[in-house]
PDB file of C-alpha atoms and ligand atoms in Angstrom:
ATOM      1  CA  MET A   1     -14.331  13.037   4.641  1.00 54.00           C
ATOM      2  CA  SER A   2     -14.290   9.234   5.546  1.00 64.00           C
ATOM      3  CA  ASP A   3     -16.606   7.328   7.558  1.00 83.00           C
ATOM      4  CA  LYS A   4     -15.516   5.345  10.142  1.00 84.00           C
ATOM      5  CA  ASP A   5     -14.913   1.740   9.495  1.00 71.00           C
ATOM      6  CA  ASP A   6     -17.373  -0.527  10.636  1.00 74.00           C
ATOM      7  CA  LEU A   7     -17.909  -3.467   8.463  1.00 73.00           C
ATOM      8  CA  TYR A   8     -16.969  -6.294  10.424  1.00 65.00           C
ATOM      9  CA  TYR A   9     -18.953  -4.749  13.188  1.00 67.00           C
ATOM     10  CA  LYS A  10     -22.437  -7.359  13.133  1.00 64.00           C
ATOM     11  CA  LYS A  11     -21.535 -11.229  13.319  1.00 72.00           C
ATOM     12  CA  THR A  12     -21.563 -12.690   9.751  1.00 74.00           C
ATOM     13  CA  ASP A  13     -22.518 -15.962   9.101  1.00 67.00           C
ATOM     14  CA  LYS A  14     -21.008 -16.037   5.616  1.00 71.00           C
ATOM     15  CA  LEU A  15     -17.845 -14.307   5.138  1.00 69.00           C
ATOM     16  CA  ILE A  16     -16.980 -14.017   1.608  1.00 69.00           C
ATOM     17  CA  ASP A  17     -13.217 -12.606   0.501  1.00 70.00           C
ATOM     18  CA  PHE A  18     -12.545  -8.883   1.605  1.00 65.00           C
ATOM     19  CA  GLU A  19     -12.671  -7.083  -1.654  1.00 76.00           C
ATOM     20  CA  PHE A  20     -11.986  -2.740  -1.830  1.00 75.00           C
ATOM     21  CA  ASP A  21     -15.900  -2.292  -3.140  1.00 78.00           C
ATOM     22  CA  GLU A  22     -18.089   1.298  -2.354  1.00 84.00           C
ATOM     23  CA  LYS A  23     -18.465   0.118   1.244  1.00 85.00           C
ATOM     24  CA  VAL A  24     -15.135  -0.133   2.202  1.00 79.00           C
ATOM     25  CA  ALA A  25     -13.991   2.782  -0.124  1.00 87.00           C
ATOM     26  CA  ALA A  26     -16.062   5.249   2.139  1.00 82.00           C
ATOM     27  CA  VAL A  27     -14.578   4.041   5.058  1.00 83.00           C
ATOM     28  CA  PHE A  28     -11.292   3.683   4.020  1.00 87.00           C
ATOM     29  CA  SER A  29      -8.776   6.376   5.505  1.00 89.00           C
ATOM     30  CA  ASP A  30     -10.278   5.317   8.625  1.00 87.00           C
ATOM     31  CA  MET A  31      -9.827   1.974   8.285  1.00 87.00           C
ATOM     32  CA  ILE A  32      -6.424   2.052   7.022  1.00 93.00           C
ATOM     33  CA  GLU A  33      -5.592   4.353   9.785  1.00 92.00           C
ATOM     34  CA  ARG A  34      -7.361   2.109  12.309  1.00 88.00           C
ATOM     35  CA  SER A  35      -5.228  -0.963  11.222  1.00 93.00           C
ATOM     36  CA  VAL A  36      -1.701   0.152  10.046  1.00 96.00           C
ATOM     37  CA  PRO A  37      -0.075   0.812  12.360  1.00 96.00           C
ATOM     38  CA  GLY A  38       2.275   3.772  11.599  1.00 96.00           C
ATOM     39  CA  TYR A  39       0.826   4.861   9.048  1.00 97.00           C
ATOM     40  CA  ARG A  40      -0.075   7.838   9.459  1.00 96.00           C
ATOM     41  CA  SER A  41       3.442   8.717  10.448  1.00 97.00           C
ATOM     42  CA  LEU A  42       4.388   7.328   7.607  1.00 98.00           C
ATOM     43  CA  ILE A  43       2.639   9.027   4.649  1.00 97.00           C
ATOM     44  CA  SER A  44       4.077  11.927   6.512  1.00 97.00           C
ATOM     45  CA  GLN A  45       7.427  11.072   5.905  1.00 98.00           C
ATOM     46  CA  LEU A  46       7.627   9.542   3.031  1.00 98.00           C
ATOM     47  CA  GLY A  47       6.431  12.361   0.860  1.00 97.00           C
ATOM     48  CA  GLY A  48      10.084  13.296   1.821  1.00 97.00           C
ATOM     49  CA  VAL A  49      12.134  10.731   1.199  1.00 98.00           C
ATOM     50  CA  ALA A  50      10.309  10.251  -2.439  1.00 98.00           C
ATOM     51  CA  ALA A  51      11.047  14.221  -3.297  1.00 97.00           C
ATOM     52  CA  MET A  52      14.392  13.107  -3.327  1.00 97.00           C
ATOM     53  CA  PHE A  53      13.883  11.191  -6.251  1.00 97.00           C
ATOM     54  CA  VAL A  54      11.945  13.217  -8.776  1.00 97.00           C
ATOM     55  CA  LYS A  55      12.455  14.472 -11.562  1.00 96.00           C
ATOM     56  CA  SER A  56      11.244  16.297 -14.445  1.00 95.00           C
ATOM     57  CA  LYS A  57      10.244  15.137 -17.792  1.00 96.00           C
ATOM     58  CA  THR A  58       9.358  11.995 -16.153  1.00 97.00           C
ATOM     59  CA  ASN A  59       6.523   9.562 -14.554  1.00 98.00           C
ATOM     60  CA  ILE A  60       5.757   8.876 -11.177  1.00 98.00           C
ATOM     61  CA  TYR A  61       3.459   5.744 -10.764  1.00 98.00           C
ATOM     62  CA  ASP A  62       1.404   5.598  -7.689  1.00 98.00           C
ATOM     63  CA  LEU A  63       0.644   1.976  -8.030  1.00 98.00           C
ATOM     64  CA  GLY A  64      -2.475   0.456  -5.723  1.00 98.00           C
ATOM     65  CA  CYS A  65      -2.992   4.040  -5.262  1.00 98.00           C
ATOM     66  CA  SER A  66      -6.409   3.865  -3.120  1.00 96.00           C
ATOM     67  CA  LEU A  67      -7.408   7.458  -2.328  1.00 95.00           C
ATOM     68  CA  GLY A  68      -4.404   8.594  -3.234  1.00 96.00           C
ATOM     69  CA  ALA A  69      -2.275   9.399  -0.088  1.00 96.00           C
ATOM     70  CA  ALA A  70       1.477   8.611  -1.335  1.00 97.00           C
ATOM     71  CA  SER A  71       0.852  11.279  -3.713  1.00 97.00           C
ATOM     72  CA  LEU A  72      -0.614  14.077  -1.516  1.00 95.00           C
ATOM     73  CA  SER A  73       2.271  13.270   0.426  1.00 96.00           C
ATOM     74  CA  LEU A  74       4.803  13.793  -2.106  1.00 96.00           C
ATOM     75  CA  ALA A  75       2.727  16.997  -3.225  1.00 94.00           C
ATOM     76  CA  ALA A  76       3.459  18.368   0.121  1.00 93.00           C
ATOM     77  CA  ARG A  77       6.757  18.367   0.042  1.00 93.00           C
ATOM     78  CA  LEU A  78       7.670  19.023  -3.426  1.00 93.00           C
ATOM     79  CA  PRO A  79       5.257  21.453  -5.262  1.00 86.00           C
ATOM     80  CA  GLY A  80       4.497  21.184  -8.644  1.00 85.00           C
ATOM     81  CA  ILE A  81       6.140  17.764  -8.199  1.00 91.00           C
ATOM     82  CA  GLN A  82       8.741  19.265 -10.954  1.00 89.00           C
ATOM     83  CA  GLY A  83       6.413  19.116 -13.659  1.00 90.00           C
ATOM     84  CA  ALA A  84       6.301  15.291 -13.728  1.00 95.00           C
ATOM     85  CA  GLN A  85       3.498  13.633 -14.696  1.00 96.00           C
ATOM     86  CA  LEU A  86       1.367  11.310 -11.809  1.00 97.00           C
ATOM     87  CA  ILE A  87       0.294   8.014 -13.056  1.00 98.00           C
ATOM     88  CA  LEU A  88      -2.464   6.598 -10.219  1.00 98.00           C
ATOM     89  CA  VAL A  89      -3.291   3.111 -10.920  1.00 98.00           C
ATOM     90  CA  ASP A  90      -6.335   1.076  -8.418  1.00 97.00           C
ATOM     91  CA  ARG A  91      -8.300  -1.933  -9.765  1.00 97.00           C
ATOM     92  CA  SER A  92     -10.764  -1.154  -8.158  1.00 95.00           C
ATOM     93  CA  LYS A  93     -13.219   1.377  -9.450  1.00 96.00           C
ATOM     94  CA  ALA A  94     -15.109   2.949  -6.212  1.00 94.00           C
ATOM     95  CA  MET A  95     -11.384   3.754  -4.852  1.00 95.00           C
ATOM     96  CA  LEU A  96     -10.304   5.176  -7.931  1.00 97.00           C
ATOM     97  CA  ASP A  97     -13.068   7.657  -8.026  1.00 95.00           C
ATOM     98  CA  LYS A  98     -12.856   8.808  -5.058  1.00 94.00           C
ATOM     99  CA  CYS A  99      -8.967   8.961  -5.192  1.00 96.00           C
ATOM    100  CA  ARG A 100      -9.941  11.379  -8.778  1.00 95.00           C
ATOM    101  CA  SER A 101     -12.683  13.512  -6.680  1.00 93.00           C
ATOM    102  CA  ASN A 102      -9.917  13.603  -3.472  1.00 92.00           C
ATOM    103  CA  LEU A 103      -7.058  14.969  -5.617  1.00 93.00           C
ATOM    104  CA  SER A 104      -9.529  17.566  -7.705  1.00 92.00           C
ATOM    105  CA  ASN A 105      -8.748  20.486  -5.429  1.00 87.00           C
ATOM    106  CA  SER A 106      -5.156  19.514  -5.006  1.00 88.00           C
ATOM    107  CA  GLU A 107      -2.376  21.059  -7.426  1.00 87.00           C
ATOM    108  CA  LEU A 108      -2.319  17.375  -8.184  1.00 91.00           C
ATOM    109  CA  ALA A 109      -5.487  17.769 -10.699  1.00 89.00           C
ATOM    110  CA  SER A 110      -3.469  18.915 -13.504  1.00 91.00           C
ATOM    111  CA  VAL A 111      -0.646  16.010 -13.584  1.00 94.00           C
ATOM    112  CA  ALA A 112      -2.922  13.247 -12.751  1.00 96.00           C
ATOM    113  CA  ASP A 113      -4.080  10.503 -15.107  1.00 97.00           C
ATOM    114  CA  TYR A 114      -5.828   8.102 -13.785  1.00 97.00           C
ATOM    115  CA  VAL A 115      -5.954   4.709 -14.530  1.00 98.00           C
ATOM    116  CA  CYS A 116      -8.488   1.846 -13.606  1.00 97.00           C
ATOM    117  CA  GLU A 117      -6.385  -1.471 -13.981  1.00 98.00           C
ATOM    118  CA  ASP A 118      -4.245  -4.433 -12.623  1.00 98.00           C
ATOM    119  CA  ILE A 119      -1.343  -3.168 -12.212  1.00 98.00           C
ATOM    120  CA  ARG A 120       0.205  -6.299 -13.414  1.00 98.00           C
ATOM    121  CA  ASN A 121      -1.376  -5.061 -16.645  1.00 98.00           C
ATOM    122  CA  ILE A 122       0.060  -1.933 -16.951  1.00 97.00           C
ATOM    123  CA  LYS A 123       3.057  -0.553 -19.085  1.00 97.00           C
ATOM    124  CA  ILE A 124       5.660   1.327 -16.767  1.00 98.00           C
ATOM    125  CA  ASN A 125       7.639   3.874 -18.703  1.00 98.00           C
ATOM    126  CA  ASN A 126      10.165   6.630 -18.093  1.00 98.00           C
ATOM    127  CA  ALA A 127      10.255   6.232 -14.191  1.00 98.00           C
ATOM    128  CA  SER A 128      12.045   7.962 -11.732  1.00 98.00           C
ATOM    129  CA  LEU A 129       9.638   7.010  -8.668  1.00 98.00           C
ATOM    130  CA  VAL A 130       7.126   4.640  -8.489  1.00 98.00           C
ATOM    131  CA  PHE A 131       5.079   3.641  -4.794  1.00 98.00           C
ATOM    132  CA  LEU A 132       3.919   0.588  -4.108  1.00 98.00           C
ATOM    133  CA  ASN A 133       2.563   1.557  -0.707  1.00 98.00           C
ATOM    134  CA  PHE A 134       0.531  -1.512   0.887  1.00 98.00           C
ATOM    135  CA  THR A 135      -0.162  -2.932  -2.423  1.00 98.00           C
ATOM    136  CA  LEU A 136       2.176  -5.486  -3.256  1.00 98.00           C
ATOM    137  CA  GLN A 137       0.322  -7.704  -0.234  1.00 97.00           C
ATOM    138  CA  PHE A 138      -3.015  -8.422  -2.213  1.00 96.00           C
ATOM    139  CA  ILE A 139      -0.840  -9.949  -5.486  1.00 97.00           C
ATOM    140  CA  GLU A 140      -0.209 -13.939  -5.939  1.00 95.00           C
ATOM    141  CA  PRO A 141       3.246 -14.257  -4.510  1.00 96.00           C
ATOM    142  CA  ASN A 142       3.905 -16.263  -8.068  1.00 97.00           C
ATOM    143  CA  ASP A 143       3.409 -12.696  -9.670  1.00 98.00           C
ATOM    144  CA  ARG A 144       5.241 -10.483  -7.568  1.00 98.00           C
ATOM    145  CA  GLN A 145       8.721 -10.887  -9.323  1.00 98.00           C
ATOM    146  CA  THR A 146       7.833 -10.243 -12.669  1.00 98.00           C
ATOM    147  CA  LEU A 147       6.085  -7.068 -11.034  1.00 98.00           C
ATOM    148  CA  ILE A 148       8.942  -5.876  -8.951  1.00 98.00           C
ATOM    149  CA  ASP A 149      11.314  -6.700 -12.485  1.00 98.00           C
ATOM    150  CA  LYS A 150       9.253  -4.840 -14.801  1.00 98.00           C
ATOM    151  CA  ILE A 151       9.132  -2.083 -11.943  1.00 98.00           C
ATOM    152  CA  PHE A 152      13.341  -2.143 -11.753  1.00 98.00           C
ATOM    153  CA  ALA A 153      13.005  -1.684 -16.171  1.00 98.00           C
ATOM    154  CA  ALA A 154      11.229   1.313 -16.201  1.00 98.00           C
ATOM    155  CA  LEU A 155      13.235   2.636 -13.968  1.00 98.00           C
ATOM    156  CA  ARG A 156      15.518   5.184 -15.148  1.00 98.00           C
ATOM    157  CA  PRO A 157      19.372   5.296 -13.285  1.00 97.00           C
ATOM    158  CA  GLY A 158      18.969   6.835 -10.071  1.00 97.00           C
ATOM    159  CA  GLY A 159      14.727   6.977  -9.617  1.00 98.00           C
ATOM    160  CA  ALA A 160      13.014   4.556  -6.484  1.00 98.00           C
ATOM    161  CA  LEU A 161      10.545   2.291  -5.797  1.00 98.00           C
ATOM    162  CA  ILE A 162       9.037   3.040  -2.244  1.00 98.00           C
ATOM    163  CA  LEU A 163       7.341  -0.497  -1.145  1.00 98.00           C
ATOM    164  CA  SER A 164       5.579  -0.724   2.008  1.00 98.00           C
ATOM    165  CA  GLU A 165       4.278  -4.075   3.601  1.00 98.00           C
ATOM    166  CA  LYS A 166       2.797  -6.133   6.257  1.00 97.00           C
ATOM    167  CA  ILE A 167       5.323  -8.525   6.868  1.00 97.00           C
ATOM    168  CA  ILE A 168       5.508 -11.776   9.345  1.00 96.00           C
ATOM    169  CA  PHE A 169       8.577 -12.831  10.738  1.00 98.00           C
ATOM    170  CA  ALA A 170      10.773 -15.933  10.358  1.00 97.00           C
ATOM    171  CA  ASP A 171      11.271 -16.326  14.298  1.00 98.00           C
ATOM    172  CA  LYS A 172       7.956 -17.950  15.167  1.00 97.00           C
ATOM    173  CA  GLN A 173       8.480 -16.183  18.731  1.00 97.00           C
ATOM    174  CA  GLU A 174       9.150 -12.684  16.953  1.00 97.00           C
ATOM    175  CA  ASN A 175       6.431 -13.082  14.936  1.00 96.00           C
ATOM    176  CA  ASP A 176       3.828 -14.498  17.508  1.00 96.00           C
ATOM    177  CA  LEU A 177       4.696 -10.813  19.791  1.00 97.00           C
ATOM    178  CA  MET A 178       4.367  -8.869  16.692  1.00 96.00           C
ATOM    179  CA  LEU A 179       1.139 -10.471  15.835  1.00 94.00           C
ATOM    180  CA  SER A 180      -0.049  -9.769  19.685  1.00 94.00           C
ATOM    181  CA  LEU A 181       1.006  -6.292  19.301  1.00 97.00           C
ATOM    182  CA  HIS A 182      -0.689  -5.756  16.376  1.00 95.00           C
ATOM    183  CA  TYR A 183      -3.932  -7.150  17.537  1.00 93.00           C
ATOM    184  CA  ALA A 184      -3.453  -4.939  20.192  1.00 95.00           C
ATOM    185  CA  PHE A 185      -3.264  -2.111  18.356  1.00 95.00           C
ATOM    186  CA  LYS A 186      -6.636  -2.366  16.757  1.00 92.00           C
ATOM    187  CA  LYS A 187      -8.030  -3.526  20.747  1.00 91.00           C
ATOM    188  CA  ALA A 188      -6.817   0.132  21.362  1.00 94.00           C
ATOM    189  CA  ASN A 189      -8.206   1.161  18.519  1.00 87.00           C
ATOM    190  CA  GLY A 190     -11.691   0.130  18.899  1.00 86.00           C
ATOM    191  CA  TYR A 191     -12.255  -2.353  17.438  1.00 81.00           C
ATOM    192  CA  SER A 192     -14.002  -5.113  18.736  1.00 78.00           C
ATOM    193  CA  ASP A 193     -12.003  -8.968  19.238  1.00 79.00           C
ATOM    194  CA  LEU A 194     -15.420 -10.110  16.819  1.00 73.00           C
ATOM    195  CA  GLU A 195     -14.428  -7.127  14.393  1.00 73.00           C
ATOM    196  CA  ILE A 196     -10.681  -8.169  14.611  1.00 77.00           C
ATOM    197  CA  SER A 197     -11.250 -11.947  14.007  1.00 75.00           C
ATOM    198  CA  GLN A 198     -13.790 -11.378  10.808  1.00 71.00           C
ATOM    199  CA  LYS A 199     -11.635  -8.692   8.860  1.00 75.00           C
ATOM    200  CA  ARG A 200      -9.183 -11.553   9.738  1.00 82.00           C
ATOM    201  CA  SER A 201     -11.126 -14.475   8.121  1.00 73.00           C
ATOM    202  CA  ALA A 202     -12.026 -12.248   5.147  1.00 73.00           C
ATOM    203  CA  LEU A 203      -8.488 -11.463   4.196  1.00 74.00           C
ATOM    204  CA  GLU A 204      -6.770 -14.294   4.188  1.00 77.00           C
ATOM    205  CA  ASN A 205      -6.745 -15.320   1.122  1.00 83.00           C
ATOM    206  CA  VAL A 206      -6.434 -11.848  -0.583  1.00 83.00           C
ATOM    207  CA  LEU A 207      -3.421  -9.993   1.642  1.00 90.00           C
ATOM    208  CA  ILE A 208      -0.886 -12.517   1.921  1.00 93.00           C
ATOM    209  CA  PRO A 209       2.514 -11.411   3.442  1.00 95.00           C
ATOM    210  CA  GLU A 210       6.296 -12.406   3.316  1.00 97.00           C
ATOM    211  CA  THR A 211       9.271 -12.019   6.123  1.00 98.00           C
ATOM    212  CA  GLY A 212      10.688  -8.474   5.251  1.00 98.00           C
ATOM    213  CA  ASP A 213      14.127 -10.656   3.688  1.00 98.00           C
ATOM    214  CA  LYS A 214      11.917 -12.073   1.138  1.00 98.00           C
ATOM    215  CA  HIS A 215      10.983  -9.372  -0.054  1.00 98.00           C
ATOM    216  CA  LYS A 216      14.730  -7.775  -0.244  1.00 98.00           C
ATOM    217  CA  GLN A 217      15.954 -10.878  -1.881  1.00 98.00           C
ATOM    218  CA  ARG A 218      13.031  -9.957  -4.826  1.00 98.00           C
ATOM    219  CA  LEU A 219      14.844  -6.780  -5.065  1.00 98.00           C
ATOM    220  CA  ALA A 220      17.870  -7.417  -5.391  1.00 98.00           C
ATOM    221  CA  ALA A 221      17.663 -10.524  -7.455  1.00 98.00           C
ATOM    222  CA  ALA A 222      15.498  -7.744  -9.914  1.00 98.00           C
ATOM    223  CA  GLY A 223      18.615  -4.931  -9.892  1.00 98.00           C
ATOM    224  CA  PHE A 224      18.262  -2.644  -7.422  1.00 98.00           C
ATOM    225  CA  ASN A 225      21.393  -1.231  -6.148  1.00 95.00           C
ATOM    226  CA  SER A 226      20.645  -0.168  -3.029  1.00 97.00           C
ATOM    227  CA  VAL A 227      17.812  -1.551  -0.381  1.00 98.00           C
ATOM    228  CA  THR A 228      17.065  -0.198   2.898  1.00 98.00           C
ATOM    229  CA  THR A 229      14.572  -0.279   5.266  1.00 98.00           C
ATOM    230  CA  TRP A 230      13.439   3.373   6.026  1.00 98.00           C
ATOM    231  CA  TYR A 231      10.412   2.837   8.068  1.00 98.00           C
ATOM    232  CA  GLN A 232       9.246   0.304  10.437  1.00 98.00           C
ATOM    233  CA  CYS A 233       6.293  -0.292  12.989  1.00 97.00           C
ATOM    234  CA  LEU A 234       5.390  -3.288  14.340  1.00 97.00           C
ATOM    235  CA  ASN A 235       4.877  -5.657  11.101  1.00 97.00           C
ATOM    236  CA  PHE A 236       4.699  -2.955   9.204  1.00 97.00           C
ATOM    237  CA  ILE A 237       7.742  -1.720   7.146  1.00 98.00           C
ATOM    238  CA  SER A 238       8.774   0.390   4.227  1.00 98.00           C
ATOM    239  CA  VAL A 239      11.752  -0.728   1.882  1.00 98.00           C
ATOM    240  CA  LEU A 240      13.183   2.207  -0.197  1.00 98.00           C
ATOM    241  CA  ALA A 241      14.965   0.524  -3.126  1.00 98.00           C
ATOM    242  CA  ILE A 242      16.765   2.765  -5.543  1.00 98.00           C
ATOM    243  CA  LYS A 243      18.164   1.560  -9.319  1.00 98.00           C
TER     244      LYS A 243
HETATM  245  C1  GEK B 301      -2.301   4.069   0.336  1.00 65.88           C
HETATM  246  N1  GEK B 301      -1.336   3.082  -1.120  1.00 65.88           N
HETATM  247  O1  GEK B 301      -2.881   4.486   1.372  1.00 65.88           O
HETATM  248  N2  GEK B 301      -4.211  -3.885  -9.516  1.00 65.88           N
HETATM  249  C2  GEK B 301      -4.769  -2.685  -9.170  1.00 65.88           C
HETATM  250  N3  GEK B 301      -4.867  -2.071  -7.577  1.00 65.88           N
HETATM  251  C3  GEK B 301      -4.633  -3.117  -6.718  1.00 65.88           C
HETATM  252  C4  GEK B 301      -4.336  -4.598  -7.201  1.00 65.88           C
HETATM  253  C5  GEK B 301      -3.831  -4.949  -8.448  1.00 65.88           C
HETATM  254  N4  GEK B 301      -3.218  -5.757  -8.764  1.00 65.88           N
HETATM  255  N5  GEK B 301      -4.244  -5.143  -6.045  1.00 65.88           N
HETATM  256  C6  GEK B 301      -4.904  -4.505  -4.970  1.00 65.88           C
HETATM  257  N6  GEK B 301      -5.012  -3.195  -5.527  1.00 65.88           N
HETATM  258  C7  GEK B 301      -2.882   3.193  -1.061  1.00 65.88           C
HETATM  259  C8  GEK B 301      -2.854   2.072   0.377  1.00 65.88           C
HETATM  260  S1  GEK B 301      -4.518  -0.517  -0.453  1.00 65.88           S
HETATM  261  C9  GEK B 301      -3.197  -1.202   1.320  1.00 65.88           C
HETATM  262  C10 GEK B 301      -3.054   0.836  -1.396  1.00 65.88           C
HETATM  263  C11 GEK B 301      -4.651  -1.806   2.198  1.00 65.88           C
HETATM  264  C12 GEK B 301      -5.510  -1.939  -4.676  1.00 65.88           C
HETATM  265  C13 GEK B 301      -6.419  -2.126  -3.636  1.00 65.88           C
HETATM  266  O2  GEK B 301      -8.089  -2.075  -4.685  1.00 65.88           O
HETATM  267  C14 GEK B 301      -6.469  -1.151  -2.576  1.00 65.88           C
HETATM  268  O3  GEK B 301      -6.521   0.356  -3.740  1.00 65.88           O
HETATM  269  C15 GEK B 301      -5.219  -1.044  -2.838  1.00 65.88           C
HETATM  270  O4  GEK B 301      -4.356  -1.898  -3.799  1.00 65.88           O
HETATM  271  C16 GEK B 301      -4.524  -1.768  -1.246  1.00 65.88           C
HETATM  272  O5  GEK B 301      -0.748   4.568   0.207  1.00 65.88           O
HETATM  273  O6  GEK B 301      -5.591  -1.664   1.691  1.00 65.88           O
HETATM  274  O7  GEK B 301      -4.224  -2.610   3.093  1.00 65.88           O
END
């Protein structure tokens, strides 16, 4: 169970950049469900999409796994995950510790490896499936193509990357509309104006969204054969890229 997210409830004079520390890990499930439109629905469908690509004797990577929601969704659709090995990676020790305890009573416990490392620095190989579920947005934009190229090289033919991201829109009117709708979503979920604005400032230099087209161009440049948006809720999308 997650505690209620009230991290930005009180006015703070000196806001520091957002970090995935112990305080965030403790409230993360509540935070992401109340902040990301369609998160619960996306997670419940993600496993079904992902299950189509998993092959035995391959590796599945959950990059920026947080509490392991994507992997748990897969396990619910594909019991035993086809005898594949699951590698969960997060550079936040607080998140990864919580992920390990979350999965400890699941069938994933026996096939899961946990790596506390920056995903830019790890080796990836023999992959049938890679999740980048709301993680690329936290990577420095200049490093994104190199990371996507590394994932493409590690995937077997027919393997898939599922990339979910917060996005912006090239058209200003559309972008403003989506920002207003996202704001209304957070208000409806109980966040105050102060909480929303303090969280936004804390994330400003940390979460850098791009357009859906930019993501698709990058995936095409890496060499992906097929690139499809399979899910969208307001300014949050999930793209299925198949090698
Ligand atoms: C979910 N996938 O619920 N290397 C490793 N981990 C990183 C890096 C990096 N360079 N940058 C950020 N992270 C999850 C949700 S949350 C999304 C993912 C959000 C990690 C970071 O520590 C955090 O746990 C996660 O990526 C992003 O399906 O909070 O909006």
